[in-house]
PDB file of C-alpha atoms in Angstrom:
ATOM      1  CA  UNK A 119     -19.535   3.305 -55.723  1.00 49.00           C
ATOM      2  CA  UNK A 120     -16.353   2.296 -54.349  1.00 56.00           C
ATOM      3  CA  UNK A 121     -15.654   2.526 -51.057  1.00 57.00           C
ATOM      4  CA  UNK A 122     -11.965   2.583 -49.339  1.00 56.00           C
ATOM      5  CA  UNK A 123     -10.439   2.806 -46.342  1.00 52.00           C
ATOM      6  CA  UNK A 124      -6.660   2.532 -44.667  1.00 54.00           C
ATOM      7  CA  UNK A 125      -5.639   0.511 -41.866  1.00 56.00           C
ATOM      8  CA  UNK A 126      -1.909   1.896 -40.357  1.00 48.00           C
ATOM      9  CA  UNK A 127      -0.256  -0.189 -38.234  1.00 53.00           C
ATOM     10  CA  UNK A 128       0.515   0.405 -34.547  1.00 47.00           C
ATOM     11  CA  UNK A 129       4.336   0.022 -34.846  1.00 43.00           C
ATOM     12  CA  UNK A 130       7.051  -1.680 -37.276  1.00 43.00           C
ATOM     13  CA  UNK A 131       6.291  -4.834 -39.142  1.00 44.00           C
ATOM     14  CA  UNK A 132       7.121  -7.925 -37.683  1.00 48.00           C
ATOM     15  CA  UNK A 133       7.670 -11.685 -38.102  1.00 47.00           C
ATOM     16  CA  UNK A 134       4.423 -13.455 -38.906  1.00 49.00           C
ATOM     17  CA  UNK A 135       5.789 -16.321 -36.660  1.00 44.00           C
ATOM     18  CA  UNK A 136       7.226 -15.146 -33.499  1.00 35.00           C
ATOM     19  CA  UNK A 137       4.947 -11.555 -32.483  1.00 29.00           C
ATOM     20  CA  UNK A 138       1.553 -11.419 -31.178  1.00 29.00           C
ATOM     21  CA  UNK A 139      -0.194  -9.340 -33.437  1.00 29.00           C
ATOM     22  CA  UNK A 140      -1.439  -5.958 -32.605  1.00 25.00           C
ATOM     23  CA  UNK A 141      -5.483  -5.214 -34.761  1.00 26.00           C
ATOM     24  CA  UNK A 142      -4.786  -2.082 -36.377  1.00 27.00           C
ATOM     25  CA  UNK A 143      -7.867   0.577 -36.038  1.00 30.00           C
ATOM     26  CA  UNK A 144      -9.240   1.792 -39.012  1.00 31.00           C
ATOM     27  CA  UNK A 145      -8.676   5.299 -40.185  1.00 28.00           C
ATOM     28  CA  UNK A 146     -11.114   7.016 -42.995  1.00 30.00           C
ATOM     29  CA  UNK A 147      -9.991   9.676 -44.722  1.00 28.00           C
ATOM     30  CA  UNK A 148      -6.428   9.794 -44.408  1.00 32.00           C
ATOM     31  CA  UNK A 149      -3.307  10.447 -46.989  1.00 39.00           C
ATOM     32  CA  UNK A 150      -1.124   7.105 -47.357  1.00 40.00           C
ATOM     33  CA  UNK A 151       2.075   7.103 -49.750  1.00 43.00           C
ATOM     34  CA  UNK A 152       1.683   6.421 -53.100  1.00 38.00           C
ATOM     35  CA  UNK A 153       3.351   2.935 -52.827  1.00 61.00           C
ATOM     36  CA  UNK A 154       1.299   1.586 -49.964  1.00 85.00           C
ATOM     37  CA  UNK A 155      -0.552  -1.718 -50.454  1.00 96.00           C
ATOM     38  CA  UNK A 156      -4.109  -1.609 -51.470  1.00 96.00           C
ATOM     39  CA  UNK A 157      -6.248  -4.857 -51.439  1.00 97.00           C
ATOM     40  CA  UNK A 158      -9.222  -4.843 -53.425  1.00 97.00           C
ATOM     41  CA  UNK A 159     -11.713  -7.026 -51.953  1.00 96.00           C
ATOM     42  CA  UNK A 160     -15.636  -7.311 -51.036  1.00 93.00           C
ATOM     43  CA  UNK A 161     -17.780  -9.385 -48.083  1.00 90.00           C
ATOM     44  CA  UNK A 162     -18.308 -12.309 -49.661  1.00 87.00           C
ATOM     45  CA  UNK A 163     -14.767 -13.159 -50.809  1.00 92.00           C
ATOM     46  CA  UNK A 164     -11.591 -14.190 -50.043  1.00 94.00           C
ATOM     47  CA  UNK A 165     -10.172 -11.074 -49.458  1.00 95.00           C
ATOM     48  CA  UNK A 166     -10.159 -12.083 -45.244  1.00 96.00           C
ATOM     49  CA  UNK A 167      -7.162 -14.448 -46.210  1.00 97.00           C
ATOM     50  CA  UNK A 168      -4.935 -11.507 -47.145  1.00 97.00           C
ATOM     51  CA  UNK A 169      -6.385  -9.351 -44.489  1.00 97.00           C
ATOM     52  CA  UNK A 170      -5.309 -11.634 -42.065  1.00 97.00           C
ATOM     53  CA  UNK A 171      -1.759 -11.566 -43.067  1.00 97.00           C
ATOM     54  CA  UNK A 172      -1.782  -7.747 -43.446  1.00 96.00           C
ATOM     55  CA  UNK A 173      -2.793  -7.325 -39.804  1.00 95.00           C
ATOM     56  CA  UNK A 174      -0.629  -9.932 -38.285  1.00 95.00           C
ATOM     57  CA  UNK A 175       2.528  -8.112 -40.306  1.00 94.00           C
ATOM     58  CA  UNK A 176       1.012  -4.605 -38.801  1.00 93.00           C
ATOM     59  CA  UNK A 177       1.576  -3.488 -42.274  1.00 94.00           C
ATOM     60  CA  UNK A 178      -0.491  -0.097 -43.642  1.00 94.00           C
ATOM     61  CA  UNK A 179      -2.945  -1.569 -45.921  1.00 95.00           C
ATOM     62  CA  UNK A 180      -5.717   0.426 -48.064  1.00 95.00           C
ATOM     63  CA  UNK A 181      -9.005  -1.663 -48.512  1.00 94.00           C
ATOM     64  CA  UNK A 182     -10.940  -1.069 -51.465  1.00 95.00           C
ATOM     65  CA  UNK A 183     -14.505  -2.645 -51.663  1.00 94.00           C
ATOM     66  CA  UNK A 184     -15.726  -3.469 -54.906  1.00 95.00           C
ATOM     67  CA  UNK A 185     -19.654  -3.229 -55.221  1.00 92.00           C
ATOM     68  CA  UNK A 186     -20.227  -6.532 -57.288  1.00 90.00           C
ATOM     69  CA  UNK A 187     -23.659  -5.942 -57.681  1.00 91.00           C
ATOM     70  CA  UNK A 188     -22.986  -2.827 -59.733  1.00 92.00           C
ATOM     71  CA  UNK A 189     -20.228  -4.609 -62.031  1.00 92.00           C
ATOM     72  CA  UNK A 190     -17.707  -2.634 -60.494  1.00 93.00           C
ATOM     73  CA  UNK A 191     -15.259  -5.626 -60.320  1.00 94.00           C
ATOM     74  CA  UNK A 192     -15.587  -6.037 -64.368  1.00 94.00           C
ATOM     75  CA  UNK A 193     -14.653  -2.026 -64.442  1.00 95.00           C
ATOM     76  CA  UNK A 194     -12.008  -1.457 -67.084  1.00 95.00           C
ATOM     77  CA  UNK A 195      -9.511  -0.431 -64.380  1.00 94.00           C
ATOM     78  CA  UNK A 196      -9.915  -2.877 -62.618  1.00 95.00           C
ATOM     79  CA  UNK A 197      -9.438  -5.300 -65.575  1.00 97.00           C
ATOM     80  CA  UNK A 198      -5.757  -3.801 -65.337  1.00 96.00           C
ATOM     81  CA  UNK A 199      -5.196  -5.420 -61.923  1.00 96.00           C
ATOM     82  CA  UNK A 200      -7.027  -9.094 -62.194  1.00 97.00           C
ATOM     83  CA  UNK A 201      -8.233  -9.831 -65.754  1.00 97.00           C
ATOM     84  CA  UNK A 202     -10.212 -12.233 -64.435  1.00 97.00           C
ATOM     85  CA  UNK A 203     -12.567  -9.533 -62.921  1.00 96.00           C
ATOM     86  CA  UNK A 204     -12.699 -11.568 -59.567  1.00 96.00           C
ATOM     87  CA  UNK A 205     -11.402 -10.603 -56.022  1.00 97.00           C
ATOM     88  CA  UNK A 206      -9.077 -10.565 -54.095  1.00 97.00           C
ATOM     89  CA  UNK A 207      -6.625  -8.609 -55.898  1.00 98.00           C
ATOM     90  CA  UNK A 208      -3.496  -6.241 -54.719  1.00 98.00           C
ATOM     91  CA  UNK A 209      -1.202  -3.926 -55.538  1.00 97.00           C
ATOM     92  CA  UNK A 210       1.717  -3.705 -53.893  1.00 96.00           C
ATOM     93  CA  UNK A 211       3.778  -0.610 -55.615  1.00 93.00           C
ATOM     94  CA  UNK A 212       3.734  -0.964 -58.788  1.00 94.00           C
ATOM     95  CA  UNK A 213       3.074  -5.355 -58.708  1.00 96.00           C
ATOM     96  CA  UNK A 214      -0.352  -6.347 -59.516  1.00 98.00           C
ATOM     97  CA  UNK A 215      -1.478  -9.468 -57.896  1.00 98.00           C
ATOM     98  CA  UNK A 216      -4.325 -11.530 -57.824  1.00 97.00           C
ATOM     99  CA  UNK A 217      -5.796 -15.204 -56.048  1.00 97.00           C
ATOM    100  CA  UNK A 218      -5.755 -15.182 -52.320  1.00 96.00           C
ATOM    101  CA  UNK A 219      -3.194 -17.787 -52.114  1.00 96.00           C
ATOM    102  CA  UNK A 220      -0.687 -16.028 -54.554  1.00 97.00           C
ATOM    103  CA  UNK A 221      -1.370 -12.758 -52.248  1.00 97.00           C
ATOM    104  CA  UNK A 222      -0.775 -14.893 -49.145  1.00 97.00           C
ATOM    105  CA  UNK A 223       2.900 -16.228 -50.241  1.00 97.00           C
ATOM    106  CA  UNK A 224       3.426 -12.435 -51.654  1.00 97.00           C
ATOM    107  CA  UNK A 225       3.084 -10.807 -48.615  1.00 96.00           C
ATOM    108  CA  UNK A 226       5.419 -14.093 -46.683  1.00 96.00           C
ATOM    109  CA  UNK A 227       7.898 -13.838 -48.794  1.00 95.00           C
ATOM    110  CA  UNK A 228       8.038 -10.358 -49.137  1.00 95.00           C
ATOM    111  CA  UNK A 229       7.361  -8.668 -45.435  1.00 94.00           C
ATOM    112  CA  UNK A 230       7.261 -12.434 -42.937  1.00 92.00           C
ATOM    113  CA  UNK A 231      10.986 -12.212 -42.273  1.00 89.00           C
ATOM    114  CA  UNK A 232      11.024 -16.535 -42.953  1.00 91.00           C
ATOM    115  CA  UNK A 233      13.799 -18.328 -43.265  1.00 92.00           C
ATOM    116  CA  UNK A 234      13.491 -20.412 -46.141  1.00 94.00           C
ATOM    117  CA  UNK A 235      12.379 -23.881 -44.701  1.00 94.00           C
ATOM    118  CA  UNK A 236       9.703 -21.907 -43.214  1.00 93.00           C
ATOM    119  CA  UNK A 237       8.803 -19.992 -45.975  1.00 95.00           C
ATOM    120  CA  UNK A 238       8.901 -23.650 -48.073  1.00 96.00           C
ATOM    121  CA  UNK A 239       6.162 -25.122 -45.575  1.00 96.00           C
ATOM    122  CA  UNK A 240       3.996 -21.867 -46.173  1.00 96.00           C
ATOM    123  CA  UNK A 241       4.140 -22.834 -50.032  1.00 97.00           C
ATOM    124  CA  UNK A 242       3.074 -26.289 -49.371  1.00 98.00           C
ATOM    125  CA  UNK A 243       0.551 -25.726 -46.787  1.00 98.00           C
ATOM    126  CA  UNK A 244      -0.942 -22.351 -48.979  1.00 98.00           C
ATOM    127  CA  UNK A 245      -1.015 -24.953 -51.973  1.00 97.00           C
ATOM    128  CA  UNK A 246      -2.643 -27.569 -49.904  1.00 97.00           C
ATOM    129  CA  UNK A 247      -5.150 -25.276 -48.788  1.00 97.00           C
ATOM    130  CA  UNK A 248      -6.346 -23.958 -52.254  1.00 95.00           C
ATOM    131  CA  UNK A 249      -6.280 -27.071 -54.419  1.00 94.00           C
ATOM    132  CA  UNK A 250      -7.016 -29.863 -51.855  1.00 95.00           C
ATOM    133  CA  UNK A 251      -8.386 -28.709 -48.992  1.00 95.00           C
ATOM    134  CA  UNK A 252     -11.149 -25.967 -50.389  1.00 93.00           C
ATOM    135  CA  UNK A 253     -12.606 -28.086 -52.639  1.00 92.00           C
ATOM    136  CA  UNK A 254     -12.517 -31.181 -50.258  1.00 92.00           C
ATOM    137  CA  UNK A 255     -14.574 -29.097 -47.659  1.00 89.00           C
ATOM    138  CA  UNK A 256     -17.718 -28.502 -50.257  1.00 82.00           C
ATOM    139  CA  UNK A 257     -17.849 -32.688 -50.482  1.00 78.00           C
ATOM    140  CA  UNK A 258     -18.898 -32.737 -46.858  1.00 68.00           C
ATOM    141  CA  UNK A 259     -20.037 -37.059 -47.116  1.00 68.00           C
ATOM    142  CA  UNK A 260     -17.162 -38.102 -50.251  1.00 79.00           C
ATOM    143  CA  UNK A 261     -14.398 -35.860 -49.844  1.00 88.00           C
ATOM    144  CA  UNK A 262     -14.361 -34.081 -46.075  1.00 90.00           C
ATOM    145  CA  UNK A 263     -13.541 -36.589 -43.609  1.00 91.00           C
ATOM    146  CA  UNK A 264     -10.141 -37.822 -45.994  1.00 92.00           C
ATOM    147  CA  UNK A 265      -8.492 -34.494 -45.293  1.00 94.00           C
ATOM    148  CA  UNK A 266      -9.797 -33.757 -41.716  1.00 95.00           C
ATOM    149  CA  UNK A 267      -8.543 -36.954 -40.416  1.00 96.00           C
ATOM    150  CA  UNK A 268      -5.228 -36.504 -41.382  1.00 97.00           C
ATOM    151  CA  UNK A 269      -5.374 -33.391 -40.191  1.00 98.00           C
ATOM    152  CA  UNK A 270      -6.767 -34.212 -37.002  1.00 98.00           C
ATOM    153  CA  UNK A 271      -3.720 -36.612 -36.522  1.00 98.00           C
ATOM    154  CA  UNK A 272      -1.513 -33.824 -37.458  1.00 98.00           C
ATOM    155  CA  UNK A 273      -3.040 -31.359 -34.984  1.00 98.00           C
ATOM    156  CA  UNK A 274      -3.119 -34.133 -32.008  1.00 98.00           C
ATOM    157  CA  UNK A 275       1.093 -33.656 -31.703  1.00 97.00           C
ATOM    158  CA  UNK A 276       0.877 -30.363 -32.380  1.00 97.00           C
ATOM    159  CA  UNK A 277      -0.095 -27.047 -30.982  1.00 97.00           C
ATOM    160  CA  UNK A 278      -0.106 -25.079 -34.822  1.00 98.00           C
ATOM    161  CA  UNK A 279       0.870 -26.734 -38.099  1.00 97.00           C
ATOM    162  CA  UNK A 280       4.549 -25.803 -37.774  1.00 95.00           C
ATOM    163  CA  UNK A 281       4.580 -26.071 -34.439  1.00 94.00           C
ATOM    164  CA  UNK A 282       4.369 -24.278 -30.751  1.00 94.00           C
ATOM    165  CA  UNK A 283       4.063 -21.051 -33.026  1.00 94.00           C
ATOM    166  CA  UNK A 284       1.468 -19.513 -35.246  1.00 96.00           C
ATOM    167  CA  UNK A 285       2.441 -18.591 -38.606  1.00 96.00           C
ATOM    168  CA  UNK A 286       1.675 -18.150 -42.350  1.00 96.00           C
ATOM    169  CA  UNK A 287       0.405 -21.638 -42.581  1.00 97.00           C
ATOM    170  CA  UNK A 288      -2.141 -20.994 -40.030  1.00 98.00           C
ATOM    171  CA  UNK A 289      -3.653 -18.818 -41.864  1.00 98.00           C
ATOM    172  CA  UNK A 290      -3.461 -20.446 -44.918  1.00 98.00           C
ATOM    173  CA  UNK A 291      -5.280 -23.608 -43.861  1.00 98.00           C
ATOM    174  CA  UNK A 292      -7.004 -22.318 -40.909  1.00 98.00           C
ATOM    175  CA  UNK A 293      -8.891 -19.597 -42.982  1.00 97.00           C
ATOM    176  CA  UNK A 294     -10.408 -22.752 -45.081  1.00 97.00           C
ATOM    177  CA  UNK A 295     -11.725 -23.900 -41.480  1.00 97.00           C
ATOM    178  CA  UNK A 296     -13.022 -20.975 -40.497  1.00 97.00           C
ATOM    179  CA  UNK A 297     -15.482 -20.374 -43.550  1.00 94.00           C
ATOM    180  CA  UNK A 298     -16.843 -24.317 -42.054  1.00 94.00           C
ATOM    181  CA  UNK A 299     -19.287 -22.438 -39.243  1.00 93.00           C
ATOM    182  CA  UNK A 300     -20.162 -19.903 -42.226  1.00 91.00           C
ATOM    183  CA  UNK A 301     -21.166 -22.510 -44.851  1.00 89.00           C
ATOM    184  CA  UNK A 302     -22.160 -25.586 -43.167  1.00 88.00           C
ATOM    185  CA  UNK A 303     -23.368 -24.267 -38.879  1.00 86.00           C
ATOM    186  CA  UNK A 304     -25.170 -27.679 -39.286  1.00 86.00           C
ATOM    187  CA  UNK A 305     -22.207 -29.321 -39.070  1.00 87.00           C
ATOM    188  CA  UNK A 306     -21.727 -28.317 -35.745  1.00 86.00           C
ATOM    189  CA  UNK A 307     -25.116 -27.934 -33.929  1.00 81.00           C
ATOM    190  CA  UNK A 308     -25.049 -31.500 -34.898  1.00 75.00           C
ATOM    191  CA  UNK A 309     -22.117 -32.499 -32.463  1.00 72.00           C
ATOM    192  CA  UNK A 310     -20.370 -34.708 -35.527  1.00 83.00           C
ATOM    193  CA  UNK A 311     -17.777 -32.730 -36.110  1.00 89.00           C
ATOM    194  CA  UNK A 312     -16.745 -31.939 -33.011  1.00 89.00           C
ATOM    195  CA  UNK A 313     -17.112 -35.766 -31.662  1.00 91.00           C
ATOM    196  CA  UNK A 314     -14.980 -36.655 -35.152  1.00 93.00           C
ATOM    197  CA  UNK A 315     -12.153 -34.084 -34.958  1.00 95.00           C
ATOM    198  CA  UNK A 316     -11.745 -32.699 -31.847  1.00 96.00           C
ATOM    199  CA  UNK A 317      -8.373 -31.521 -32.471  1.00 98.00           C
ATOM    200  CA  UNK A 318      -9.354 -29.599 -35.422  1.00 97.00           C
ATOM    201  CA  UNK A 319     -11.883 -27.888 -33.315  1.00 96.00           C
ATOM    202  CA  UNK A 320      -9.302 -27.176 -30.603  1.00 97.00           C
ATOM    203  CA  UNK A 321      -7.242 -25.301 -33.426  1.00 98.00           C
ATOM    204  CA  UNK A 322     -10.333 -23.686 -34.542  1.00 97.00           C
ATOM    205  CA  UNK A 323     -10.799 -21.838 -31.799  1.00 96.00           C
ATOM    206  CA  UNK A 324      -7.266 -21.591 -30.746  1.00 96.00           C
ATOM    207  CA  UNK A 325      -6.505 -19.225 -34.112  1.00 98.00           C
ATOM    208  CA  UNK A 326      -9.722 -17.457 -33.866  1.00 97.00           C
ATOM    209  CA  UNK A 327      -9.058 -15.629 -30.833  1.00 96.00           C
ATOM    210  CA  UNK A 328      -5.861 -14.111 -32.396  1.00 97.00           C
ATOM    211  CA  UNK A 329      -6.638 -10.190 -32.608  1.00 96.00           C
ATOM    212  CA  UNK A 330      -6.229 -10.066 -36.332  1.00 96.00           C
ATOM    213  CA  UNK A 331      -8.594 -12.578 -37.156  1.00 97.00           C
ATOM    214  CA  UNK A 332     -11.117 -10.995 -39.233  1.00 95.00           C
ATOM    215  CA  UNK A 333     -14.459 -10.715 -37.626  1.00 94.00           C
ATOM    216  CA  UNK A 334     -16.530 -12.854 -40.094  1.00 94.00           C
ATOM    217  CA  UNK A 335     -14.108 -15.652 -38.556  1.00 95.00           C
ATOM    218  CA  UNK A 336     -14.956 -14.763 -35.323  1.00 95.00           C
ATOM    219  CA  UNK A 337     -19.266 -14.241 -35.143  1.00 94.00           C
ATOM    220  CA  UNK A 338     -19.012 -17.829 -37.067  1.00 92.00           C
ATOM    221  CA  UNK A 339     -17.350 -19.509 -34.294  1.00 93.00           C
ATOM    222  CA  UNK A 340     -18.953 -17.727 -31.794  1.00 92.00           C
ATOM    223  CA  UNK A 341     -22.712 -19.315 -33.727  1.00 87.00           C
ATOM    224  CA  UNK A 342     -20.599 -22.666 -33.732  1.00 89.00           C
ATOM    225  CA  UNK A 343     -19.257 -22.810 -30.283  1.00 88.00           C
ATOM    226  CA  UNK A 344     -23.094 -22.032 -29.237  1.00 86.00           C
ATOM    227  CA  UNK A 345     -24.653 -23.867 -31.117  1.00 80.00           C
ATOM    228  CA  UNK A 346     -22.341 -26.949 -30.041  1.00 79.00           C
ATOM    229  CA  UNK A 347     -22.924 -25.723 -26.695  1.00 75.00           C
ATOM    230  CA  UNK A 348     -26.869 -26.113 -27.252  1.00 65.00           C
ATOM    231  CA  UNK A 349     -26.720 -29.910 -28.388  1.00 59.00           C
ATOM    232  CA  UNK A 350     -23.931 -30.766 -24.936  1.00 57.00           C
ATOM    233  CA  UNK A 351     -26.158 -29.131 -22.399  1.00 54.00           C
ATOM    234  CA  UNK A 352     -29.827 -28.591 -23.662  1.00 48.00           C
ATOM    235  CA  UNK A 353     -29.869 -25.100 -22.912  1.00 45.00           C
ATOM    236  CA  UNK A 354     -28.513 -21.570 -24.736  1.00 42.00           C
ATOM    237  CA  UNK A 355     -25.518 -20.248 -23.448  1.00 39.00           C
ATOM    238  CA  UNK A 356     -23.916 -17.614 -24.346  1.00 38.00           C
ATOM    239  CA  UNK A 357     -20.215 -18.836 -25.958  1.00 43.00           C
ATOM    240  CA  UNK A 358     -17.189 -17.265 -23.777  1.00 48.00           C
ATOM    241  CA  UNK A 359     -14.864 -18.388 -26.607  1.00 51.00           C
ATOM    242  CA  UNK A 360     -14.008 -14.774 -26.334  1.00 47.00           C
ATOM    243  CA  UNK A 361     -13.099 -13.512 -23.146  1.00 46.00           C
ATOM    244  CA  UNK A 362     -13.330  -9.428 -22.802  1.00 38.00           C
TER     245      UNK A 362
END
C-alpha cells in the first residue's frame, strides 16, 4: 500500500545559500493544493537527496513511499511519472521528473533564488557527484582515494565547496559522503579515513548537523563518529556530534 505524507514549511521559501534552514514537522492527513510537489521515494533510495533540498527551501512537499517489495514502483501509474520504474521521482505541477540529480538542479533552478554563476557550479558539482563521484566511492582500493584527495585539498581552503556558505552543491556532493558511514562503517572504525582526509571528515560532520539533513545522514555519522571515537580512545563514548 502506499503510504503519503506532507511536510509544510514554517514560513516563505528561501535562498538555499544564504538562510539557515528551518526542519519542517510532518503533518498526516492534511489537504495540500493540487499543484504542490510530491516526491515519490522509499528508504533505501535516493530520494534523501531531494528531501534535503525540499527542507532547506522550506517548501510544502508531499512524500509518497513506494512499497518495492510489492511492485508498487512498476505500477502502471507510476510508469507515467519515471518509465524506468525506479525512484526518486517528482512532480512538480504538472512536470514529471525523475533521477535525483535532475530533481536536485529542478528544484535550484526553479525555487534556490541563484544567480547564474552559482546556479552553473550546482550543475557541475550535481554532475560531478552522479557520474564521478558515486561510482568512484563503490571502488574503495582503485577508484576512492583519486577523488577524495582532491577533494580533501579543495576542502582544506575552504569552509563549503562554494565557499563560507552552504548551498546546493553541498548537498549534491555531500549526500554521496554521507551514504560512506551507511555502506562502508569499516571505513571509519578503522581510523584510515579519517587519518587520510581529515578535511573531508570535518565537512562531514559540518553539513550533517544542518536541521534538514535527513536522519539516515545523521544515525550514520553518529555510528561513524563513535566508532572513530572507539579506535582514538579504547573506550565507547557516546558521540556529541549532536549537541541538544
Amino acid at each position: 500500500m502506499i503510504t503519503t505524507f506532507v511536510k509544510l514549511p514554517a514560513c516563505t521559501p528561501r535562498s538555499i545559500s544564504s538562510v539557515r534552514a528551518v526542519r519542517m514537522s510532518d503533518v498526516r492527513s492534511r489537504k495540500i493544493s493540487a499543484q504542490a510537489i510530491k516526491l515519490y521515494t522509499n528508504p533505501g533510495s535516493r530520494g534523501k537527496i531531494p528531501e534535503w533540498v525540499l527542507s532547506e527551501l522550506n517548501l510544502p512537499y508531499e512524500t509518497v513511499l513506494l512499497d518495492m517489495r510489492s511492485g508498487e514502483h512498476k505500477a502502471p501509474k507510476y510508469l507515467e511519472i519515471n518509465p524506468f520504474g525506479k525512484v526518486p521521482a517528482m512532480e512538480d505541477g504538472d512536470l514529471k521528473l525523475f533521477e535525483s540529480g535532475g530533481i536536485l538542479l529542478h528544484l535550484a533552478s526553479k525555487y534556490g533564488q541563484l544567480p547564474q554563476d552559482q546556479l552553473s557550479k550546482a550543475f557541475q558539482w550535481t554532475l560531478f557527484a552522479n557520474s564521478t563521484l558515486s561510482p568512484a566511492l563503490f571502488e574503495k582500493q582503485a577508484q576512492m582515494p583519486q577523488m577524495l584527495l582532491p577533494l580533501d585539498k579543495i576542502l582544506a581552503m575552504t569552509k563549503y565547496l562554494e565557499g563560507s556558505e552552504f548551498s546546493v552543491s553541498d548537498i549534491a556532493v555531500g549526500s554521496y559522503l554521507l551514504y560512506l558511514p551507511l555502506f562502508f562503517p569499516d571505513l571509519f572504525s578503522s581510523g584510515g579515513f579519517i587519518d587520510k582526509y581529515p578535511n573531508v571528515w570535518r565537512y562531514m560532520k559540518e553539513i550533517v548537523e544542518r536541521p534538514s539533513c535527513p536522519d539516515a545522514y545523521k544515525e550514520g555519522m553518529i555510528s561513524a563518529v563513535q566508532a572513530s571515537s572507539s579506535k582514538n580512545s579504547g573506550g565507547n563514548p557516546l558521540s556529541n556530534l549532536f549537541k541538544k
